[in-house]
Coordinates of C-alpha atoms and ligand atoms in Angstrom, one line a residue:
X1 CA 11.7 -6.6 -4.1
X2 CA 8.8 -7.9 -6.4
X3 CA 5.0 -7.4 -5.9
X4 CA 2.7 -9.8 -7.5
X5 CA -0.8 -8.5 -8.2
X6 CA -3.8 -10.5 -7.9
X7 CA -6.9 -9.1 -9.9
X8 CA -9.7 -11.3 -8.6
X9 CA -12.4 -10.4 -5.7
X10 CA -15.1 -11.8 -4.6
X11 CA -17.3 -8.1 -5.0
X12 CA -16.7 -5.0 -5.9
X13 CA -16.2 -2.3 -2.9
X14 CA -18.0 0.3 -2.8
X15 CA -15.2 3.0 -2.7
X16 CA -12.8 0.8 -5.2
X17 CA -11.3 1.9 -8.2
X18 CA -8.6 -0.9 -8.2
X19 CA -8.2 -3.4 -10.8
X20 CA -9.6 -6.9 -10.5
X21 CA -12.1 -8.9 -12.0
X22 CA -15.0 -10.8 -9.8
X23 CA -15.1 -13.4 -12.5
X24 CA -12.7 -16.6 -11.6
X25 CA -13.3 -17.9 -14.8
X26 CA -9.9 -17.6 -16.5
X27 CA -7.8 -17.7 -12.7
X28 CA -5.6 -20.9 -14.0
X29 CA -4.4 -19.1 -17.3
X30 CA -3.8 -16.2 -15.3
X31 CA -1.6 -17.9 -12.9
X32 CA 0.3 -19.4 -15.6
X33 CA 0.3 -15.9 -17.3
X34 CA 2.4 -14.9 -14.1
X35 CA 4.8 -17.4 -14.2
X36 CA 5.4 -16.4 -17.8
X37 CA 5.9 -13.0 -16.8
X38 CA 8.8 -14.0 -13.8
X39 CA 10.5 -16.1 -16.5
X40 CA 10.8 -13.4 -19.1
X41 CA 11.7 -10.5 -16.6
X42 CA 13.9 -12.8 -14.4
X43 CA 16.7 -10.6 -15.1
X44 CA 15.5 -7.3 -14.4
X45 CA 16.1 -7.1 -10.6
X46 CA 19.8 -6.0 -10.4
X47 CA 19.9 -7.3 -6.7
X48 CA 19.3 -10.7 -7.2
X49 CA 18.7 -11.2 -3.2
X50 CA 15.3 -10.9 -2.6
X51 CA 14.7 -8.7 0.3
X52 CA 10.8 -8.9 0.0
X53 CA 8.1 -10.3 -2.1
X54 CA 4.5 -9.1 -1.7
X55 CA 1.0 -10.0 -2.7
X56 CA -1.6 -7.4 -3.1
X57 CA -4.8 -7.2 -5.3
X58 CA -7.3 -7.5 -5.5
X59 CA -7.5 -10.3 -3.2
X60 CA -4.9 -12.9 -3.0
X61 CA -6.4 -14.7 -0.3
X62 CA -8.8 -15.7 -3.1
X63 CA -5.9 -18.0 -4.1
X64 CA -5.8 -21.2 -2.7
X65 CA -2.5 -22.0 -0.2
X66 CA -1.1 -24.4 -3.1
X67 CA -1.3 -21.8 -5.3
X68 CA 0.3 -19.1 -3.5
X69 CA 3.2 -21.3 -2.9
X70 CA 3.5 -22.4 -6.4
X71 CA 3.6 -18.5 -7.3
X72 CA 6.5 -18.4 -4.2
X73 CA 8.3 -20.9 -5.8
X74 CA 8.6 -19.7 -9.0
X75 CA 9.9 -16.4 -8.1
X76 CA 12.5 -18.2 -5.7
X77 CA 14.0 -20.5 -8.8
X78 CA 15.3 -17.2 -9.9
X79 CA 16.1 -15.0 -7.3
X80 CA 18.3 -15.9 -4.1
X81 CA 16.8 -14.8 -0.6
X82 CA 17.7 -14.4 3.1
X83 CA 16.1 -16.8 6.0
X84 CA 14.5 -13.1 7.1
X85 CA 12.8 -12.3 3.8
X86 CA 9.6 -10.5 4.1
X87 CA 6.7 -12.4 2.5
X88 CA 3.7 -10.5 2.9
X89 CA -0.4 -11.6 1.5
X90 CA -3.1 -9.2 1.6
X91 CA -6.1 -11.2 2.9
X92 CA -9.5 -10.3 3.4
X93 CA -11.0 -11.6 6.8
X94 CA -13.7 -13.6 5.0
X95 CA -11.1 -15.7 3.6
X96 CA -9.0 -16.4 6.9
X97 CA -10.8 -19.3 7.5
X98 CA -9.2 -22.4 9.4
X99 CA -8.5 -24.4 6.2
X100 CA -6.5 -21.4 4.2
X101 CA -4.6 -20.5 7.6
X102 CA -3.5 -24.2 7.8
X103 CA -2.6 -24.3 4.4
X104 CA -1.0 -20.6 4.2
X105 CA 0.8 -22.1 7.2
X106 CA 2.6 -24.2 5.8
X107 CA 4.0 -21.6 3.2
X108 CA 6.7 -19.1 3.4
X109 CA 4.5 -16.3 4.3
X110 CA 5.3 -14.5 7.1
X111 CA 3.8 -11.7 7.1
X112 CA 0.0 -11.2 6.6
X113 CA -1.7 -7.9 6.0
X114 CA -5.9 -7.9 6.6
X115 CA -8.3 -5.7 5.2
X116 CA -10.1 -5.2 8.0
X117 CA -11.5 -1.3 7.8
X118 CA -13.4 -1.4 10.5
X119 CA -14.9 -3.5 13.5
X120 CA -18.8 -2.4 12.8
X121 CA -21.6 -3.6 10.2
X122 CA -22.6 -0.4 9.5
X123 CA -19.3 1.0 8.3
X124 CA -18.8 -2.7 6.1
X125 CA -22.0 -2.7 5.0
X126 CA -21.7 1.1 3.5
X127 CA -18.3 -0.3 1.8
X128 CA -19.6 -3.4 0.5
X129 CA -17.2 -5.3 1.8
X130 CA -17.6 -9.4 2.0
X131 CA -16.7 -9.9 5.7
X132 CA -19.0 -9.0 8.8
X133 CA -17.8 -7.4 12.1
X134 CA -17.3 -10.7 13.7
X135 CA -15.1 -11.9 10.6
X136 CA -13.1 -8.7 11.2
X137 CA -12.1 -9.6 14.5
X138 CA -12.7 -13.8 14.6
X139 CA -9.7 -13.3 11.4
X140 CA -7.1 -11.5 13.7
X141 CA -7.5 -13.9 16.3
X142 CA -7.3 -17.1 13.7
X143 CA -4.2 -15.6 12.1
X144 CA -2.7 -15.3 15.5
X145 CA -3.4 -18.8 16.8
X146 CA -2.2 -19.9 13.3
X147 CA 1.5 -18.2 14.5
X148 CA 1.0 -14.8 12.4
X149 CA 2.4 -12.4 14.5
X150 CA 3.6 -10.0 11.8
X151 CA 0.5 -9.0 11.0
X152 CA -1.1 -5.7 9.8
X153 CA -4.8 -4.2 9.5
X154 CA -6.0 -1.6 7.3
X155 CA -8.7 0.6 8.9
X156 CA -11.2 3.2 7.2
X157 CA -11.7 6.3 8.7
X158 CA -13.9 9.3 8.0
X159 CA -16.8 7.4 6.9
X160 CA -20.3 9.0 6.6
X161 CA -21.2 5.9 8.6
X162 CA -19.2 6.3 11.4
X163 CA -18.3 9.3 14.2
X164 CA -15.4 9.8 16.7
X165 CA -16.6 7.3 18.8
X166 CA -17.2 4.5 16.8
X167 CA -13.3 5.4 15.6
X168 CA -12.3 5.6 19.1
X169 CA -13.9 1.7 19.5
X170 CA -11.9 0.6 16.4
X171 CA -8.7 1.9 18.2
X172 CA -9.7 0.2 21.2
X173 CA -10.4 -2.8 19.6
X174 CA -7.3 -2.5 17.5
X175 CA -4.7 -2.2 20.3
X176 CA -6.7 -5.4 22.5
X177 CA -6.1 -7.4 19.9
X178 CA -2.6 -6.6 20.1
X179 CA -1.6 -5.7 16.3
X180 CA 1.8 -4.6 15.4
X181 CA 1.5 -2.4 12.3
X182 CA -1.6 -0.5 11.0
X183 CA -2.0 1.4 7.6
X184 CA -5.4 3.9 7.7
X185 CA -6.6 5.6 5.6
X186 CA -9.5 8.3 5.3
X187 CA -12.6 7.5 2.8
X188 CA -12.2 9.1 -0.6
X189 CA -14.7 9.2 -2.7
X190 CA -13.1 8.0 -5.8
X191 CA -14.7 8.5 -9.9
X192 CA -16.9 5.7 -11.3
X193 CA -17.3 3.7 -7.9
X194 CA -21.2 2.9 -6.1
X195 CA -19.9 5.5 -3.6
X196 CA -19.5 8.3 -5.5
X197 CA -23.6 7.5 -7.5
X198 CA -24.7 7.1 -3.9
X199 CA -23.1 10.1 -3.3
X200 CA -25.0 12.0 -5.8
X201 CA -27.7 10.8 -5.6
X202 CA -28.2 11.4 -1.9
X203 CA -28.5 8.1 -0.2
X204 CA -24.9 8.4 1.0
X205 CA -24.0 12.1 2.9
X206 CA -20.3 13.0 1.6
X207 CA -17.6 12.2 3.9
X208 CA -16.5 15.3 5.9
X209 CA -13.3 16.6 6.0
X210 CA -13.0 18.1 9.7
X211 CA -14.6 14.6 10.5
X212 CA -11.7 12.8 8.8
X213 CA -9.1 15.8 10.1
X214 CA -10.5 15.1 14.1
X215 CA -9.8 11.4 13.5
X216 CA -6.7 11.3 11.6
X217 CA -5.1 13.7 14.4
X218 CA -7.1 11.3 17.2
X219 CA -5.7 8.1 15.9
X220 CA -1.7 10.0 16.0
X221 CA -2.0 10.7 19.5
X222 CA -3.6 7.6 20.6
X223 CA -1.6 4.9 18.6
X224 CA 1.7 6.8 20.1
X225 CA 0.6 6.5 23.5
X226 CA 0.1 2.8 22.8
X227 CA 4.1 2.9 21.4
X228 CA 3.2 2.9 17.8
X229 CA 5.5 4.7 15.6
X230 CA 4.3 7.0 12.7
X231 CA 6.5 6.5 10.2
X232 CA 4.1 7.4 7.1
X233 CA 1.4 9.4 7.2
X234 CA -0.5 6.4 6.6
X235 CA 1.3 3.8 8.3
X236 CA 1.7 3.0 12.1
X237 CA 4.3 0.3 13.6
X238 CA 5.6 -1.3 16.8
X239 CA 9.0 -1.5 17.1
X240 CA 10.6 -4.3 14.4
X241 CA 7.0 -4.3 12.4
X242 CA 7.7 -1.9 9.9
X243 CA 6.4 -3.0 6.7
X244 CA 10.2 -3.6 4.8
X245 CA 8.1 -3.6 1.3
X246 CA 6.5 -0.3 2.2
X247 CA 9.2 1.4 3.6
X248 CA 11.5 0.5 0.5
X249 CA 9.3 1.8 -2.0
X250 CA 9.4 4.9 0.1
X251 CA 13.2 4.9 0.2
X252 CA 13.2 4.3 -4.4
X253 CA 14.3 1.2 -4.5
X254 CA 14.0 -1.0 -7.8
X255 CA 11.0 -3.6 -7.8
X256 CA 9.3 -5.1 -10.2
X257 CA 5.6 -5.7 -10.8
X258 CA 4.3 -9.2 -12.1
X259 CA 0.3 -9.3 -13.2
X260 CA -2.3 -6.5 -14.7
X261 CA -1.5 -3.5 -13.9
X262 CA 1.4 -4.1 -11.6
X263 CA 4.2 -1.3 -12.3
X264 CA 7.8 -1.8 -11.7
X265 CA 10.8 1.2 -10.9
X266 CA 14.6 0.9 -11.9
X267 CA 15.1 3.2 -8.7
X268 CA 16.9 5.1 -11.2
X269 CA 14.7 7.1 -14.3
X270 CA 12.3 4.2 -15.7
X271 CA 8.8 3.4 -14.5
X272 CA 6.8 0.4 -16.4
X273 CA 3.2 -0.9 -16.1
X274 CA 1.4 -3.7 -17.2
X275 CA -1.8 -3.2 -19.2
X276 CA -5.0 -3.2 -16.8
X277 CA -6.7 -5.7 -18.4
X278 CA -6.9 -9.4 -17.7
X279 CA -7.7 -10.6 -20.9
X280 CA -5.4 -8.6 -23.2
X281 CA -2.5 -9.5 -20.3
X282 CA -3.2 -13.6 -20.7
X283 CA -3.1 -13.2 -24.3
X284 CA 0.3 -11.5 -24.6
X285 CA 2.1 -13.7 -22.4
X286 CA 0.7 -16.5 -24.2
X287 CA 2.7 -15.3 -27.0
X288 CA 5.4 -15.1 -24.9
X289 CA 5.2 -10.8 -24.8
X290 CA 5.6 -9.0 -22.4
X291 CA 2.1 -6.9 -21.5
X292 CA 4.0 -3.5 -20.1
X293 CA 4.7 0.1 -21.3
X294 CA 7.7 2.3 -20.0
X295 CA 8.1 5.8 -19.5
X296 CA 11.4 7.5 -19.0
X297 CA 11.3 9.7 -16.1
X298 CA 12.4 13.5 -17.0
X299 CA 14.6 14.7 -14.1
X300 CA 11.5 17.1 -12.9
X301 CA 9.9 14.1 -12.8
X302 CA 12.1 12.2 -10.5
X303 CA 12.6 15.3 -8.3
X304 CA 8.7 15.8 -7.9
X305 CA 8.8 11.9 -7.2
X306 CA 11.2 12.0 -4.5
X307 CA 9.3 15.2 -2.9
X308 CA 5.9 13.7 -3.0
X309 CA 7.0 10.6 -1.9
X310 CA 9.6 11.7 0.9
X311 CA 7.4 14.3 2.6
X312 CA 5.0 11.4 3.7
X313 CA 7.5 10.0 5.7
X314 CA 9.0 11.1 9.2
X315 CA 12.6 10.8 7.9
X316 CA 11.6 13.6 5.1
X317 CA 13.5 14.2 1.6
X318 CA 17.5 13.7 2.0
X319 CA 18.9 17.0 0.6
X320 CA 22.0 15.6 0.7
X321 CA 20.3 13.0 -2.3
X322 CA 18.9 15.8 -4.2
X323 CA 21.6 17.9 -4.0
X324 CA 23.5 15.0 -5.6
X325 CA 21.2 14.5 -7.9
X326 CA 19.9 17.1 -9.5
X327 CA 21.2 20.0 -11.2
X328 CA 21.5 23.9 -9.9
X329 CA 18.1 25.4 -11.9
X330 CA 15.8 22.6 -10.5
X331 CA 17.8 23.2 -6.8
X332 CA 17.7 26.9 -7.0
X333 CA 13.9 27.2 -7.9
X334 CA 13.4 24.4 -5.1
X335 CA 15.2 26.8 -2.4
X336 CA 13.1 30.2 -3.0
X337 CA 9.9 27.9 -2.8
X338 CA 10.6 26.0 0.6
X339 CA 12.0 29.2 2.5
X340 CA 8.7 31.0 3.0
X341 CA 7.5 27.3 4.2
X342 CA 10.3 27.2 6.7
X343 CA 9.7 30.3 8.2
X344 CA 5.9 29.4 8.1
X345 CA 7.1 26.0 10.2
X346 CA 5.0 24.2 7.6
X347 CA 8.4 22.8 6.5
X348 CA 11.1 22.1 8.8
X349 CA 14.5 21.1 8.3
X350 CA 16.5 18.5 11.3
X351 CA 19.7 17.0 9.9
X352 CA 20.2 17.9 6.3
X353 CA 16.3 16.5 6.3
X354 CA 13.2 18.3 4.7
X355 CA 10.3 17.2 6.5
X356 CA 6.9 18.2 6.9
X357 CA 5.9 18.6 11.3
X358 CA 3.0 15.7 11.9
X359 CA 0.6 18.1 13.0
X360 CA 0.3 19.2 9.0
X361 CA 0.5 15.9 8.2
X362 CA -3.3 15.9 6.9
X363 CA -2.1 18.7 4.4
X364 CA 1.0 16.7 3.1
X365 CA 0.0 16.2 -0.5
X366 CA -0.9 20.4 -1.3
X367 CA 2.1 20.8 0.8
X368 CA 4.7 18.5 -1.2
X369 CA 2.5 19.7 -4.3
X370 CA 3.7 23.4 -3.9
X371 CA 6.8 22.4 -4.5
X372 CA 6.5 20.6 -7.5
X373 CA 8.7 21.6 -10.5
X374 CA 6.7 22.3 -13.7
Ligands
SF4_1 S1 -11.3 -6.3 -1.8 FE1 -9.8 -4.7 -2.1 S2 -9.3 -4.6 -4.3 FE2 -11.1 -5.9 -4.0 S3 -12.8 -4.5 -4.4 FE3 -12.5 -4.5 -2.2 S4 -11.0 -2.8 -1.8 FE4 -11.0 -3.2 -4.0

């Protein structure tokens, strides 16, 4: 699978700590940048059938439809794909006008995944985001009548803005308008954004943790009863709507990273990143270089990796994989530390499976942390 990152937005959010640039200034030379960088790492992939190619950012819905496509179709002269490949474009609801559905329309995406956050002006307004409430939900409906179907939102939660019941409305308002996958995720109050100065300087209160708790466990119980299925702690889908670019990076699978700051995995013991920096990244591949540095994973590494990673999910860490794996010192230190969280039943184990139980799903990352090999 590839991801493509797009480092342009329109503003800055103000919980953010991605990288993008608001300035357009240099977008052609970094589109041809790109294309540079899927010539010269053309041959990485070692399955050259393309399961699924994604677009995040930033904001690719900044692109214009032509030049998505063009992107598309450079990536397809070297790879080979199946008529079901999953083509997936973050969008912001702003951008989903009439015109860019049209053109996006005529495309190969397929799949469409909307940063919506939330349904109210208050909650936007606190996160600086570009769209209003009525472009929140005026987008879904667009995307729909365009023939999106395979669509996902992203929703906020736990913002000092909003309560149970204004999370209870974007549920509501979520399910009406009949979406098929959602990721959410809690506010975090990341270093160097506006939200954390507003934070200390008192014009924002902090987001509160039994808040976010009350509507992380409220959004479980009400998205099952609407037949979603939890299959990441951050990720909600109807049946068939599983997100195949998500849920492969969750299973290790190679993909590569084209534009600043992408990274790429061997699904093996390498891990490579391109320099976050727009500038520096035009200039290299100008020069035909590659703008990436590697790291070789040390098997501790890996392991930690496929904990951190697996205990998110609700099929759990195969310990029939790390038993393969890895070798006796890192397995027998792994064993004494997950027994006392199996008797706790903060661990449980269903068919040669380690797996956390949803209702400490809030707690995953401490959890999976503990058993981190140093
Ligand atoms: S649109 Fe997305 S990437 Fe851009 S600033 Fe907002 S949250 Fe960050």
């Amino acid at each position: 699978m590839i991801y493509i990152h797009i480092p342009f937005c329109k503003q800055k959010c103000s919980y953010c700590n991605f990288h993008f640039s608001t300035s357009l200034n240099f977008k052609d030379e970094m589109l041809s940048a790109m294309k540079k960088e899927i010539f010269l790492r053309k041959d990485e992939l070692q399955n050259k059938n393309l399961k699924s190619l994604y677009f995040g950012g930033g904001t690719p819905s900044i692109l214009s439809g032509d030049e998505i496509k063009s992107l598309i179709d450079e990536v397809l002269k070297y790879y080979d794909f199946n008529s079901d490949i999953e083509i997936t474009l973050e969008a912001n609801p702003d951008d989903l006008d009439k015109n860019f559905l049209k053109q996006l329309s005529t495309s190969s995406v397929n799949r469409l995944s909307i940063g919506t956050q939330s349904f109210f002006d208050e909650d936007l307004r606190l996160m600086n985001r570009a769209h209003n409430a009525s472009d929140a939900e005026g987008s879904i409906k667009r995307a729909q009548d365009f023939g999106f179907e395979n669509l996902s939102i992203d929703l906020i939660y736990g913002s000092p803005t909003s309560s149970l019941e204004i999370w209870k409305q974007n549920l509501n308002k979520t399910i009406a308008l009949e979406v098929p996958h959602i990721s959410s995720y809690a506010l975090t109050v990341e270093p160097k954004t506006a939200l954390e100065k507003w934070i200390a300087n008192g014009k924002v209160s902090n987001p509160k943790e039994e808040e976010q708790n009350r509507e992380f466990y409220y959004m479980i119980d009400f998205l099952k009863d609407h037949e979603f299925e939890h299959y990441e702690i951050s990720n909600f889908a109807k049946k068939g709507f599983h997100s195949r670019h998500n849920s492969a990076y969750w299973k290790y699978t190679e993909y590569l990273g084209i534009g600043p700051s992408a990274h790429s995995y061997n699904g093996f013991d390498a891990r490579s990143w391109n320099i976050a920096n727009n500038q520096q990244y035009i200039r290299k591949l100008d020069s035909n270089l590659l703008a990436k540095e590697t790291e070789i994973l040390s098997p501790k590494d890996q392991f930690n990796e496929m904990i951190m990673i697996g205990l998110r999910t609700t099929w759990g860490v195969d310990l029939e994989s790390l038993q393969n794996k890895f070798k006796e010192d890192i397995l027998d230190q792994f064993q004494k530390e997950i027994q006392q969280k199996l008797a706790d039943g903060i661990l449980i184990e269903e068919n040669n499976h380690l797996k956390i139980p949803e209702k400490h799903w809030f707690m995953a990352d401490g959890i999976a942390s503990d058993l981190f090999q140093v």
